[in-house]
Amino acid sequence: MMYPREEKLDKLSQEEIISNTKLVVQGLEALRNEHNSILHSLLETIKCLKKDEEANLVHEKSGLLRKSVEMIELGLGEAQLMMALSNHLTAVESEKQKLRAQVRRLCQENQWLRDELANTQQKLQHSEQNVAQLEEEKKHLEFMNQLKKYDEDVSPTEEKEGDSNKDNLDELFPNEEEESGQGMSHQHSSAAAAAQQGGYEIPARLRTLHNLVIQYASQGRYEVAVPLCKQALEDLEKTSGHDHPDVATMLNILALVYRDQNKYKEAAHLLNDALSIREKTLGKDHPAVAATLNNLAVLYGKRGKYKEAEPLCKRALEIREKVLGKDHPDVAKQLNNLALLCQNQGKYDEVEYYYCRALEIYQARLGPDDPNVAKTKNNLASCYLKQAKYKAAEQLYKDILTQAHVKEFGSVDDDHKPIWMHAEEREEMSKTPNNDGTPYSEYGGWYKACRVNSPTVNTTLRNLGALYRRQGKLEAAETLEECAIRSRKQGLDPVNQTKVAQLLKDGETQEQRKKGRDSARSSVKYESGTEGTEEA
């Protein structure tokens, strides 16, 4: 049985126990002093008494006092031991707190190292993406070198009749998968609209796998990308069954890899399977169905089956207009793809309608400075060139360069002119009879507005230069072409990115400029507007 006082002592804290112990020590010390005083008095009394019974009584009392003093000394020793033990516990707790602080510091350092590692990995991935982009641009330039050359002496009618080659769909439709836009784009993605309606949204793990597969494919490591896709597809079919939206997403990703390997038959089979699953599980008017239809249309387009691809692309457009609205940027992207298919079939009236409508959407929703506006204008200009509408194409090219100038340098005035105005002024100066070969005035760092991060502007410079060359404006053509070359070099060379390169060196005479003109007259060519076809 526990007494109330003992129960109360059990609830005391360490500080309260030490405080009470100190009070007990003080009491015991006072009691010991008192006992010692009494014992001393008894001893003095014993000396004065004779050896009789009274003396024996005093001796007995003194013995009891001695035992009491010993007990008091024992209590004092135990109290001191408790205080020493308390000091030891306090020291142990202090050391424990130091160790905890050290552990927290080590955890913080570990987290910092993890963050540094993550940043380094992101930088590495960004560098690999830049390398892949440069490889794609290299392929694009090689493709452009194979385009049909435009002879200056050929009439527009002859050129229109002779231009029977179809646009290369490998260039017109880049390798960006529709699925990536669904999972990762923010305000304009089809998947965002589907999620708002409570529909299917691609899981994060599949988006991550898709990014990894695309990275391997861009590096040409298909021996890694294909088994990775197949294993993931097998796991999904085991856990979720074949008729599941995640399986359809995985089929789309694997079809992309096969498409990049030119295995069009296998890719078409996978996309048709994915389309069937999505229509069955998500409904025929779901944005994911539109994504698969678009990818299938792209595949048919790459195989030259434009008539088979066109109805698929139109159905994808109808779904997106129904789900997202007719003025959504994803609708404009679908219009761009549809226009390219029609352009390869020579349906130029429809091509102009689709491009103009896409252009209106981009300008209204994204603003005149959005890159998609310039890309769509470039594509529309390509359509005009195929119809020999050179004035209309020239105006679009000038609009692109003017907008780039306004965005980079502000409004246009006599002191700040777009590059095409400088080019035409130099063309006029070259035809002046009294021109004595004095160097032309520099137009500053305009080319900085069209560095490698703006390939559309560089493409426009080259295309407008080719158009000038066709018109016999050789000085203007050389100005734009050299500007395009220097702007690309400036973007690729990090050492020269802060320097303002001169387009035409001081002291260059008119006679020196004419040396390369005759050989350049036979190499006039246009680049197709391939940059407005990125999928959502």
Tab-separated table of N, CA and C in Angstrom, residues 419 443 446-447 450-452 457-463 465 477-491 503 527:
chain	number	residue	atom	x	y	z
A	419	ILE	N	15.059	44.837	-89.581
A	419	ILE	CA	16.166	44.416	-90.443
A	419	ILE	C	15.796	44.460	-91.913
A	443	TYR	N	23.598	48.719	-88.419
A	443	TYR	CA	22.276	48.851	-87.823
A	443	TYR	C	22.249	48.327	-86.403
A	446	TRP	N	20.695	44.265	-84.039
A	446	TRP	CA	19.346	43.712	-84.285
A	446	TRP	C	19.359	42.202	-84.260
A	447	TYR	N	20.434	41.604	-84.752
A	447	TYR	CA	20.473	40.150	-84.868
A	447	TYR	C	20.339	39.467	-83.510
A	450	CYS	N	17.175	37.531	-82.849
A	450	CYS	CA	16.873	36.277	-83.534
A	450	CYS	C	17.982	35.266	-83.301
A	451	ARG	N	18.353	35.101	-82.056
A	451	ARG	CA	19.369	34.110	-81.727
A	451	ARG	C	18.828	32.701	-81.909
A	452	VAL	N	19.636	31.732	-81.526
A	452	VAL	CA	19.261	30.346	-81.779
A	452	VAL	C	17.998	29.951	-81.024
A	457	VAL	N	12.465	33.148	-86.341
A	457	VAL	CA	12.980	34.402	-86.896
A	457	VAL	C	14.135	34.122	-87.849
A	458	ASN	N	15.022	33.192	-87.495
A	458	ASN	CA	16.125	32.845	-88.385
A	458	ASN	C	15.608	32.239	-89.692
A	459	THR	N	14.593	31.375	-89.580
A	459	THR	CA	13.991	30.801	-90.789
A	459	THR	C	13.392	31.896	-91.662
A	460	THR	N	12.728	32.860	-91.024
A	460	THR	CA	12.127	33.967	-91.767
A	460	THR	C	13.189	34.790	-92.479
A	461	LEU	N	14.311	35.031	-91.798
A	461	LEU	CA	15.411	35.776	-92.435
A	461	LEU	C	15.888	35.065	-93.697
A	462	ARG	N	16.062	33.751	-93.599
A	462	ARG	CA	16.551	33.009	-94.765
A	462	ARG	C	15.506	32.959	-95.889
A	463	ASN	N	14.248	32.767	-95.515
A	463	ASN	CA	13.204	32.689	-96.536
A	463	ASN	C	13.002	34.023	-97.247
A	465	GLY	N	15.222	36.309	-97.470
A	465	GLY	CA	16.428	36.504	-98.275
A	465	GLY	C	16.336	35.773	-99.596
A	477	ALA	N	19.167	40.510	-100.131
A	477	ALA	CA	19.232	39.087	-99.800
A	477	ALA	C	20.485	38.765	-99.004
A	478	GLU	N	21.633	39.312	-99.431
A	478	GLU	CA	22.880	39.048	-98.706
A	478	GLU	C	22.827	39.603	-97.279
A	479	THR	N	22.181	40.733	-97.119
A	479	THR	CA	22.074	41.316	-95.783
A	479	THR	C	21.323	40.387	-94.840
A	480	LEU	N	20.178	39.887	-95.291
A	480	LEU	CA	19.373	39.008	-94.427
A	480	LEU	C	20.065	37.671	-94.201
A	481	GLU	N	20.653	37.110	-95.257
A	481	GLU	CA	21.286	35.798	-95.120
A	481	GLU	C	22.496	35.853	-94.198
A	482	GLU	N	23.301	36.909	-94.329
A	482	GLU	CA	24.468	37.021	-93.448
A	482	GLU	C	24.034	37.293	-92.010
A	483	CYS	N	22.948	38.047	-91.863
A	483	CYS	CA	22.421	38.297	-90.521
A	483	CYS	C	21.966	36.989	-89.869
A	484	ALA	N	21.315	36.126	-90.653
A	484	ALA	CA	20.856	34.837	-90.125
A	484	ALA	C	22.036	33.972	-89.703
A	485	ILE	N	23.098	33.968	-90.524
A	485	ILE	CA	24.287	33.167	-90.197
A	485	ILE	C	24.950	33.682	-88.926
A	486	ARG	N	25.108	35.000	-88.832
A	486	ARG	CA	25.773	35.570	-87.658
A	486	ARG	C	24.938	35.390	-86.390
A	487	SER	N	23.632	35.507	-86.536
A	487	SER	CA	22.784	35.330	-85.352
A	487	SER	C	22.859	33.905	-84.840
A	488	ARG	N	22.932	32.944	-85.736
A	488	ARG	CA	23.059	31.541	-85.308
A	488	ARG	C	24.405	31.293	-84.645
A	489	LYS	N	25.476	31.811	-85.257
A	489	LYS	CA	26.797	31.655	-84.646
A	489	LYS	C	26.851	32.326	-83.273
A	490	GLN	N	26.224	33.488	-83.178
A	490	GLN	CA	26.208	34.205	-81.903
A	490	GLN	C	25.493	33.396	-80.833
A	491	GLY	N	24.412	32.695	-81.229
A	491	GLY	CA	23.683	31.893	-80.251
A	491	GLY	C	24.425	30.633	-79.868
A	503	LEU	N	27.515	43.254	-89.123
A	503	LEU	CA	27.004	42.468	-90.245
A	503	LEU	C	27.877	42.643	-91.483
A	527	GLU	N	12.700	27.684	-97.231
A	527	GLU	CA	12.508	26.694	-96.179
A	527	GLU	C	11.027	26.599	-95.863
